[in-house]
Amino acid sequence: DEQADTWCGRDLMVLVSLIRADSGQGKLVSLLSRVYNHALWNRVTFWEEVLLIGLCEAHATEAVSRRSLPPGSLFTEPAMTAFLQRFLGYMMAFGISFDQARNSVWSTIRKHTTMLGSSCKPYANLLMQAYEEAARGPG
């Protein structure tokens, strides 16, 4: 947290839900339960920076994949990764409500309109799609 190392925070954020450890009492506990109360997860700037890293990562991945496509190929959807698809889920796993997460995503995307251009709204919609459907419930 003191070093403001967003990259390490991002990796930790993804890994903590995957790692389980022996509690010493014969029970397995999630690493998430051990780091849940860390101050890093309460920093708005952390979540903004992690989202920006994810967006840049998606664009870099798309740029690499374009090299194998014929010239003039069209991309109708914004660049997306599994990390971005799960981004709101990561936020909610660390205690951020759906409404707060949604507002944070919109705010961050608006801040980077110059970089994202016309894909701002499609990005926000894709990031929130699965979680909005879950929030609405069965239908």
Short mmCIF file of N, CA and C in Angstrom, two decimals:
data_model
loop_
_atom_site.label_atom_id
_atom_site.label_comp_id
_atom_site.label_asym_id
_atom_site.label_seq_id
_atom_site.Cartn_x
_atom_site.Cartn_y
_atom_site.Cartn_z
N ASP A 1 0.83 -1.19 0.00
CA ASP A 1 0.00 0.00 0.00
C ASP A 1 0.87 1.25 0.00
N GLU A 2 1.90 1.28 0.83
CA GLU A 2 2.76 2.45 0.91
C GLU A 2 3.49 2.71 -0.39
N GLN A 3 3.81 1.65 -1.12
CA GLN A 3 4.53 1.80 -2.37
C GLN A 3 3.60 2.09 -3.54
N ALA A 4 2.31 2.01 -3.31
CA ALA A 4 1.32 2.24 -4.35
C ALA A 4 1.61 1.40 -5.58
N ASP A 5 1.94 0.13 -5.36
CA ASP A 5 2.28 -0.78 -6.44
C ASP A 5 1.00 -1.43 -6.98
N THR A 6 0.40 -0.77 -7.93
CA THR A 6 -0.87 -1.23 -8.48
C THR A 6 -0.73 -2.58 -9.17
N TRP A 7 0.38 -2.81 -9.86
CA TRP A 7 0.57 -4.09 -10.55
C TRP A 7 0.56 -5.25 -9.57
N CYS A 8 1.30 -5.12 -8.47
CA CYS A 8 1.32 -6.21 -7.47
C CYS A 8 -0.04 -6.35 -6.82
N GLY A 9 -0.69 -5.23 -6.54
CA GLY A 9 -2.03 -5.27 -5.96
C GLY A 9 -3.00 -6.00 -6.88
N ARG A 10 -2.88 -5.75 -8.16
CA ARG A 10 -3.75 -6.41 -9.15
C ARG A 10 -3.52 -7.92 -9.12
N ASP A 11 -2.26 -8.32 -9.15
CA ASP A 11 -1.96 -9.75 -9.12
C ASP A 11 -2.47 -10.40 -7.84
N LEU A 12 -2.25 -9.74 -6.73
CA LEU A 12 -2.73 -10.26 -5.45
C LEU A 12 -4.25 -10.35 -5.45
N MET A 13 -4.89 -9.34 -5.99
CA MET A 13 -6.36 -9.29 -6.05
C MET A 13 -6.90 -10.51 -6.80
N VAL A 14 -6.23 -10.90 -7.88
CA VAL A 14 -6.68 -12.04 -8.68
C VAL A 14 -6.36 -13.37 -7.97
N LEU A 15 -5.19 -13.45 -7.37
CA LEU A 15 -4.74 -14.71 -6.79
C LEU A 15 -5.41 -15.07 -5.47
N VAL A 16 -5.79 -14.09 -4.67
CA VAL A 16 -6.28 -14.40 -3.31
C VAL A 16 -7.51 -15.29 -3.30
N SER A 17 -8.32 -15.21 -4.32
CA SER A 17 -9.51 -16.07 -4.34
C SER A 17 -9.18 -17.49 -4.78
N LEU A 18 -7.99 -17.69 -5.32
CA LEU A 18 -7.59 -19.00 -5.82
C LEU A 18 -6.78 -19.81 -4.81
N ILE A 19 -6.18 -19.12 -3.84
CA ILE A 19 -5.26 -19.77 -2.91
C ILE A 19 -5.95 -20.05 -1.58
N ARG A 20 -5.79 -21.27 -1.13
CA ARG A 20 -6.33 -21.69 0.16
C ARG A 20 -5.16 -22.18 1.02
N ALA A 21 -5.25 -21.95 2.31
CA ALA A 21 -4.19 -22.37 3.23
C ALA A 21 -4.80 -23.06 4.44
N ASP A 22 -4.01 -23.89 5.06
CA ASP A 22 -4.45 -24.57 6.28
C ASP A 22 -4.48 -23.55 7.41
N SER A 23 -5.58 -23.47 8.10
CA SER A 23 -5.73 -22.50 9.19
C SER A 23 -5.00 -22.94 10.46
N GLY A 24 -4.46 -24.14 10.45
CA GLY A 24 -3.82 -24.66 11.65
C GLY A 24 -4.78 -25.48 12.49
N GLN A 25 -6.04 -25.42 12.14
CA GLN A 25 -7.07 -26.16 12.86
C GLN A 25 -7.72 -27.20 11.94
N GLY A 26 -6.99 -27.56 10.90
CA GLY A 26 -7.50 -28.56 9.97
C GLY A 26 -8.50 -28.03 8.96
N LYS A 27 -8.70 -26.74 8.92
CA LYS A 27 -9.64 -26.14 7.96
C LYS A 27 -8.85 -25.35 6.92
N LEU A 28 -9.36 -25.37 5.71
CA LEU A 28 -8.78 -24.54 4.66
C LEU A 28 -9.46 -23.18 4.67
N VAL A 29 -8.66 -22.13 4.60
CA VAL A 29 -9.22 -20.78 4.54
C VAL A 29 -8.67 -20.09 3.30
N SER A 30 -9.48 -19.26 2.72
CA SER A 30 -9.10 -18.50 1.54
C SER A 30 -8.11 -17.41 1.93
N LEU A 31 -7.13 -17.19 1.07
CA LEU A 31 -6.20 -16.09 1.31
C LEU A 31 -6.95 -14.76 1.32
N LEU A 32 -8.05 -14.68 0.59
CA LEU A 32 -8.87 -13.47 0.58
C LEU A 32 -9.27 -13.07 1.99
N SER A 33 -9.62 -14.04 2.81
CA SER A 33 -10.04 -13.72 4.18
C SER A 33 -8.89 -13.15 5.01
N ARG A 34 -7.65 -13.43 4.60
CA ARG A 34 -6.48 -12.93 5.33
C ARG A 34 -6.08 -11.52 4.91
N VAL A 35 -6.45 -11.11 3.70
CA VAL A 35 -6.04 -9.78 3.21
C VAL A 35 -7.22 -8.84 3.00
N TYR A 36 -8.42 -9.31 3.28
CA TYR A 36 -9.65 -8.55 3.02
C TYR A 36 -9.63 -7.17 3.65
N ASN A 37 -9.11 -7.03 4.85
CA ASN A 37 -9.15 -5.75 5.57
C ASN A 37 -7.97 -4.83 5.29
N HIS A 38 -7.15 -5.17 4.33
CA HIS A 38 -6.00 -4.32 4.02
C HIS A 38 -6.47 -2.98 3.45
N ALA A 39 -5.78 -1.92 3.79
CA ALA A 39 -6.16 -0.56 3.39
C ALA A 39 -6.14 -0.35 1.88
N LEU A 40 -5.35 -1.13 1.17
CA LEU A 40 -5.24 -0.95 -0.29
C LEU A 40 -6.59 -1.03 -0.98
N TRP A 41 -7.44 -1.95 -0.55
CA TRP A 41 -8.72 -2.18 -1.21
C TRP A 41 -9.69 -1.01 -1.00
N ASN A 42 -9.40 -0.13 -0.06
CA ASN A 42 -10.26 1.03 0.20
C ASN A 42 -9.84 2.27 -0.57
N ARG A 43 -8.74 2.19 -1.30
CA ARG A 43 -8.25 3.34 -2.05
C ARG A 43 -8.94 3.41 -3.42
N VAL A 44 -9.66 4.48 -3.64
CA VAL A 44 -10.35 4.67 -4.93
C VAL A 44 -9.33 4.69 -6.06
N THR A 45 -8.19 5.33 -5.84
CA THR A 45 -7.18 5.42 -6.89
C THR A 45 -6.64 4.05 -7.27
N PHE A 46 -6.58 3.12 -6.33
CA PHE A 46 -6.13 1.76 -6.66
C PHE A 46 -7.05 1.15 -7.70
N TRP A 47 -8.36 1.21 -7.46
CA TRP A 47 -9.32 0.59 -8.37
C TRP A 47 -9.31 1.30 -9.73
N GLU A 48 -9.14 2.62 -9.73
CA GLU A 48 -9.06 3.36 -11.00
C GLU A 48 -7.84 2.92 -11.79
N GLU A 49 -6.69 2.81 -11.11
CA GLU A 49 -5.46 2.43 -11.79
C GLU A 49 -5.52 0.98 -12.28
N VAL A 50 -6.10 0.09 -11.49
CA VAL A 50 -6.21 -1.31 -11.90
C VAL A 50 -7.11 -1.43 -13.13
N LEU A 51 -8.20 -0.67 -13.16
CA LEU A 51 -9.07 -0.70 -14.34
C LEU A 51 -8.33 -0.16 -15.56
N LEU A 52 -7.58 0.91 -15.40
CA LEU A 52 -6.82 1.46 -16.51
C LEU A 52 -5.79 0.45 -17.02
N ILE A 53 -5.10 -0.22 -16.09
CA ILE A 53 -4.15 -1.26 -16.49
C ILE A 53 -4.87 -2.35 -17.28
N GLY A 54 -6.03 -2.77 -16.81
CA GLY A 54 -6.80 -3.80 -17.51
C GLY A 54 -7.21 -3.36 -18.91
N LEU A 55 -7.62 -2.12 -19.04
CA LEU A 55 -8.01 -1.60 -20.36
C LEU A 55 -6.82 -1.57 -21.31
N CYS A 56 -5.68 -1.10 -20.81
CA CYS A 56 -4.47 -1.05 -21.64
C CYS A 56 -4.01 -2.45 -22.03
N GLU A 57 -4.11 -3.37 -21.09
CA GLU A 57 -3.76 -4.76 -21.35
C GLU A 57 -4.64 -5.35 -22.45
N ALA A 58 -5.93 -5.05 -22.41
CA ALA A 58 -6.85 -5.55 -23.43
C ALA A 58 -6.49 -4.98 -24.80
N HIS A 59 -6.16 -3.71 -24.84
CA HIS A 59 -5.78 -3.09 -26.12
C HIS A 59 -4.47 -3.68 -26.64
N ALA A 60 -3.52 -3.95 -25.75
CA ALA A 60 -2.25 -4.55 -26.17
C ALA A 60 -2.48 -5.95 -26.72
N THR A 61 -3.33 -6.72 -26.07
CA THR A 61 -3.65 -8.07 -26.53
C THR A 61 -4.31 -8.03 -27.91
N GLU A 62 -5.22 -7.08 -28.08
CA GLU A 62 -5.89 -6.94 -29.38
C GLU A 62 -4.90 -6.54 -30.46
N ALA A 63 -3.97 -5.64 -30.13
CA ALA A 63 -2.98 -5.21 -31.11
C ALA A 63 -2.13 -6.38 -31.58
N VAL A 64 -1.76 -7.26 -30.66
CA VAL A 64 -0.98 -8.43 -31.03
C VAL A 64 -1.80 -9.37 -31.91
N SER A 65 -3.06 -9.57 -31.57
CA SER A 65 -3.89 -10.49 -32.36
C SER A 65 -4.21 -9.92 -33.74
N ARG A 66 -4.22 -8.62 -33.88
CA ARG A 66 -4.49 -8.01 -35.20
C ARG A 66 -3.43 -8.36 -36.22
N ARG A 67 -2.22 -8.61 -35.74
CA ARG A 67 -1.11 -8.92 -36.65
C ARG A 67 -1.37 -10.18 -37.47
N SER A 68 -2.19 -11.07 -36.93
CA SER A 68 -2.46 -12.33 -37.65
C SER A 68 -3.72 -12.25 -38.51
N LEU A 69 -4.36 -11.09 -38.53
CA LEU A 69 -5.59 -10.93 -39.31
C LEU A 69 -5.30 -10.19 -40.62
N PRO A 70 -6.15 -10.37 -41.60
CA PRO A 70 -5.96 -9.65 -42.86
C PRO A 70 -6.13 -8.14 -42.66
N PRO A 71 -5.42 -7.34 -43.43
CA PRO A 71 -5.57 -5.88 -43.33
C PRO A 71 -7.02 -5.47 -43.56
N GLY A 72 -7.47 -4.49 -42.82
CA GLY A 72 -8.83 -3.99 -42.97
C GLY A 72 -9.86 -4.72 -42.14
N SER A 73 -9.43 -5.70 -41.35
CA SER A 73 -10.38 -6.43 -40.49
C SER A 73 -11.03 -5.45 -39.52
N LEU A 74 -12.33 -5.62 -39.33
CA LEU A 74 -13.07 -4.72 -38.45
C LEU A 74 -13.28 -5.35 -37.08
N PHE A 75 -13.22 -4.50 -36.07
CA PHE A 75 -13.49 -4.92 -34.70
C PHE A 75 -14.72 -4.16 -34.24
N THR A 76 -15.79 -4.87 -33.97
CA THR A 76 -17.05 -4.21 -33.61
C THR A 76 -17.22 -4.07 -32.10
N GLU A 77 -16.50 -4.87 -31.33
CA GLU A 77 -16.57 -4.82 -29.87
C GLU A 77 -15.27 -4.25 -29.33
N PRO A 78 -15.34 -3.58 -28.19
CA PRO A 78 -14.10 -3.11 -27.56
C PRO A 78 -13.22 -4.29 -27.16
N ALA A 79 -11.93 -4.06 -27.09
CA ALA A 79 -10.99 -5.10 -26.66
C ALA A 79 -11.36 -5.53 -25.24
N MET A 80 -11.38 -6.83 -25.01
CA MET A 80 -11.82 -7.34 -23.71
C MET A 80 -10.93 -8.50 -23.28
N THR A 81 -10.78 -8.65 -21.99
CA THR A 81 -10.04 -9.79 -21.42
C THR A 81 -10.89 -10.41 -20.31
N ALA A 82 -10.49 -11.60 -19.89
CA ALA A 82 -11.18 -12.25 -18.78
C ALA A 82 -11.08 -11.39 -17.52
N PHE A 83 -9.94 -10.73 -17.34
CA PHE A 83 -9.77 -9.86 -16.17
C PHE A 83 -10.83 -8.75 -16.18
N LEU A 84 -11.01 -8.10 -17.31
CA LEU A 84 -12.01 -7.02 -17.39
C LEU A 84 -13.42 -7.55 -17.18
N GLN A 85 -13.70 -8.73 -17.72
CA GLN A 85 -15.03 -9.30 -17.54
C GLN A 85 -15.33 -9.58 -16.08
N ARG A 86 -14.30 -9.85 -15.29
CA ARG A 86 -14.48 -10.15 -13.87
C ARG A 86 -14.22 -8.96 -12.96
N PHE A 87 -13.91 -7.82 -13.52
CA PHE A 87 -13.45 -6.67 -12.73
C PHE A 87 -14.43 -6.29 -11.62
N LEU A 88 -15.70 -6.14 -11.94
CA LEU A 88 -16.67 -5.78 -10.90
C LEU A 88 -16.75 -6.87 -9.83
N GLY A 89 -16.61 -8.10 -10.22
CA GLY A 89 -16.61 -9.21 -9.26
C GLY A 89 -15.46 -9.09 -8.28
N TYR A 90 -14.29 -8.69 -8.78
CA TYR A 90 -13.15 -8.48 -7.88
C TYR A 90 -13.47 -7.37 -6.89
N MET A 91 -14.02 -6.29 -7.39
CA MET A 91 -14.36 -5.17 -6.51
C MET A 91 -15.34 -5.62 -5.42
N MET A 92 -16.36 -6.34 -5.83
CA MET A 92 -17.38 -6.77 -4.87
C MET A 92 -16.82 -7.79 -3.88
N ALA A 93 -15.85 -8.61 -4.31
CA ALA A 93 -15.23 -9.57 -3.40
C ALA A 93 -14.50 -8.87 -2.26
N PHE A 94 -14.06 -7.64 -2.52
CA PHE A 94 -13.37 -6.86 -1.49
C PHE A 94 -14.29 -5.88 -0.78
N GLY A 95 -15.59 -6.14 -0.84
CA GLY A 95 -16.54 -5.39 -0.03
C GLY A 95 -17.12 -4.14 -0.66
N ILE A 96 -16.86 -3.92 -1.92
CA ILE A 96 -17.42 -2.75 -2.60
C ILE A 96 -18.78 -3.15 -3.16
N SER A 97 -19.79 -2.36 -2.86
CA SER A 97 -21.14 -2.69 -3.32
C SER A 97 -21.22 -2.58 -4.84
N PHE A 98 -22.23 -3.23 -5.40
CA PHE A 98 -22.43 -3.17 -6.85
C PHE A 98 -22.58 -1.72 -7.32
N ASP A 99 -23.38 -0.93 -6.60
CA ASP A 99 -23.59 0.47 -7.00
C ASP A 99 -22.30 1.27 -6.95
N GLN A 100 -21.49 1.07 -5.91
CA GLN A 100 -20.22 1.77 -5.81
C GLN A 100 -19.28 1.33 -6.94
N ALA A 101 -19.26 0.04 -7.22
CA ALA A 101 -18.40 -0.48 -8.28
C ALA A 101 -18.82 0.09 -9.64
N ARG A 102 -20.12 0.10 -9.89
CA ARG A 102 -20.64 0.64 -11.15
C ARG A 102 -20.25 2.11 -11.29
N ASN A 103 -20.44 2.89 -10.24
CA ASN A 103 -20.09 4.32 -10.29
C ASN A 103 -18.60 4.52 -10.49
N SER A 104 -17.80 3.68 -9.87
CA SER A 104 -16.35 3.78 -10.03
C SER A 104 -15.94 3.48 -11.46
N VAL A 105 -16.53 2.46 -12.05
CA VAL A 105 -16.21 2.11 -13.44
C VAL A 105 -16.58 3.26 -14.37
N TRP A 106 -17.79 3.78 -14.23
CA TRP A 106 -18.22 4.90 -15.08
C TRP A 106 -17.31 6.10 -14.91
N SER A 107 -16.97 6.43 -13.67
CA SER A 107 -16.11 7.57 -13.40
C SER A 107 -14.73 7.39 -14.04
N THR A 108 -14.16 6.22 -13.89
CA THR A 108 -12.84 5.95 -14.46
C THR A 108 -12.88 5.99 -15.98
N ILE A 109 -13.89 5.40 -16.55
CA ILE A 109 -13.99 5.40 -18.02
C ILE A 109 -14.18 6.82 -18.54
N ARG A 110 -14.98 7.62 -17.86
CA ARG A 110 -15.16 9.02 -18.28
C ARG A 110 -13.84 9.79 -18.22
N LYS A 111 -13.03 9.51 -17.20
CA LYS A 111 -11.73 10.19 -17.07
C LYS A 111 -10.82 9.89 -18.25
N HIS A 112 -11.03 8.75 -18.88
CA HIS A 112 -10.14 8.32 -19.96
C HIS A 112 -10.83 8.32 -21.32
N THR A 113 -11.80 9.21 -21.48
CA THR A 113 -12.53 9.32 -22.74
C THR A 113 -11.59 9.59 -23.91
N THR A 114 -10.58 10.41 -23.69
CA THR A 114 -9.65 10.74 -24.77
C THR A 114 -8.98 9.48 -25.30
N MET A 115 -8.60 8.58 -24.42
CA MET A 115 -7.92 7.36 -24.83
C MET A 115 -8.91 6.35 -25.42
N LEU A 116 -10.08 6.23 -24.82
CA LEU A 116 -11.04 5.19 -25.21
C LEU A 116 -11.94 5.59 -26.37
N GLY A 117 -12.11 6.89 -26.57
CA GLY A 117 -12.93 7.37 -27.68
C GLY A 117 -14.36 6.88 -27.60
N SER A 118 -14.88 6.43 -28.72
CA SER A 118 -16.29 6.04 -28.80
C SER A 118 -16.58 4.71 -28.10
N SER A 119 -15.56 4.03 -27.60
CA SER A 119 -15.81 2.75 -26.94
C SER A 119 -16.09 2.89 -25.44
N CYS A 120 -16.20 4.13 -24.94
CA CYS A 120 -16.46 4.34 -23.51
C CYS A 120 -17.73 3.63 -23.04
N LYS A 121 -18.84 3.94 -23.67
CA LYS A 121 -20.11 3.34 -23.24
C LYS A 121 -20.12 1.83 -23.47
N PRO A 122 -19.68 1.35 -24.65
CA PRO A 122 -19.63 -0.10 -24.82
C PRO A 122 -18.76 -0.80 -23.77
N TYR A 123 -17.63 -0.18 -23.41
CA TYR A 123 -16.79 -0.77 -22.37
C TYR A 123 -17.54 -0.87 -21.05
N ALA A 124 -18.13 0.22 -20.63
CA ALA A 124 -18.86 0.21 -19.36
C ALA A 124 -19.96 -0.84 -19.38
N ASN A 125 -20.67 -0.92 -20.49
CA ASN A 125 -21.75 -1.91 -20.60
C ASN A 125 -21.22 -3.34 -20.51
N LEU A 126 -20.11 -3.62 -21.20
CA LEU A 126 -19.53 -4.96 -21.16
C LEU A 126 -19.01 -5.31 -19.77
N LEU A 127 -18.39 -4.34 -19.11
CA LEU A 127 -17.85 -4.58 -17.77
C LEU A 127 -18.95 -4.91 -16.77
N MET A 128 -20.11 -4.31 -16.96
CA MET A 128 -21.18 -4.44 -15.97
C MET A 128 -22.25 -5.45 -16.35
N GLN A 129 -22.25 -5.88 -17.59
CA GLN A 129 -23.34 -6.70 -18.12
C GLN A 129 -23.73 -7.88 -17.22
N ALA A 130 -22.81 -8.75 -16.92
CA ALA A 130 -23.15 -9.95 -16.13
C ALA A 130 -23.61 -9.59 -14.73
N TYR A 131 -23.03 -8.55 -14.16
CA TYR A 131 -23.35 -8.18 -12.78
C TYR A 131 -24.69 -7.46 -12.70
N GLU A 132 -25.04 -6.69 -13.72
CA GLU A 132 -26.36 -6.05 -13.73
C GLU A 132 -27.45 -7.10 -13.88
N GLU A 133 -27.20 -8.10 -14.71
CA GLU A 133 -28.18 -9.18 -14.87
C GLU A 133 -28.38 -9.91 -13.55
N ALA A 134 -27.30 -10.16 -12.82
CA ALA A 134 -27.39 -10.84 -11.53
C ALA A 134 -28.11 -9.96 -10.50
N ALA A 135 -27.86 -8.65 -10.56
CA ALA A 135 -28.50 -7.73 -9.61
C ALA A 135 -30.01 -7.65 -9.85
N ARG A 136 -30.41 -7.76 -11.13
CA ARG A 136 -31.84 -7.74 -11.45
C ARG A 136 -32.54 -9.01 -11.00
N GLY A 137 -31.77 -10.09 -10.96
CA GLY A 137 -32.36 -11.37 -10.56
C GLY A 137 -33.05 -12.05 -11.71
N PRO A 138 -33.63 -13.21 -11.44
CA PRO A 138 -34.30 -13.96 -12.51
C PRO A 138 -35.50 -13.19 -13.05
N GLY A 139 -35.63 -13.32 -14.33
CA GLY A 139 -36.59 -12.63 -14.87
C GLY A 139 -37.68 -12.29 -15.48
#
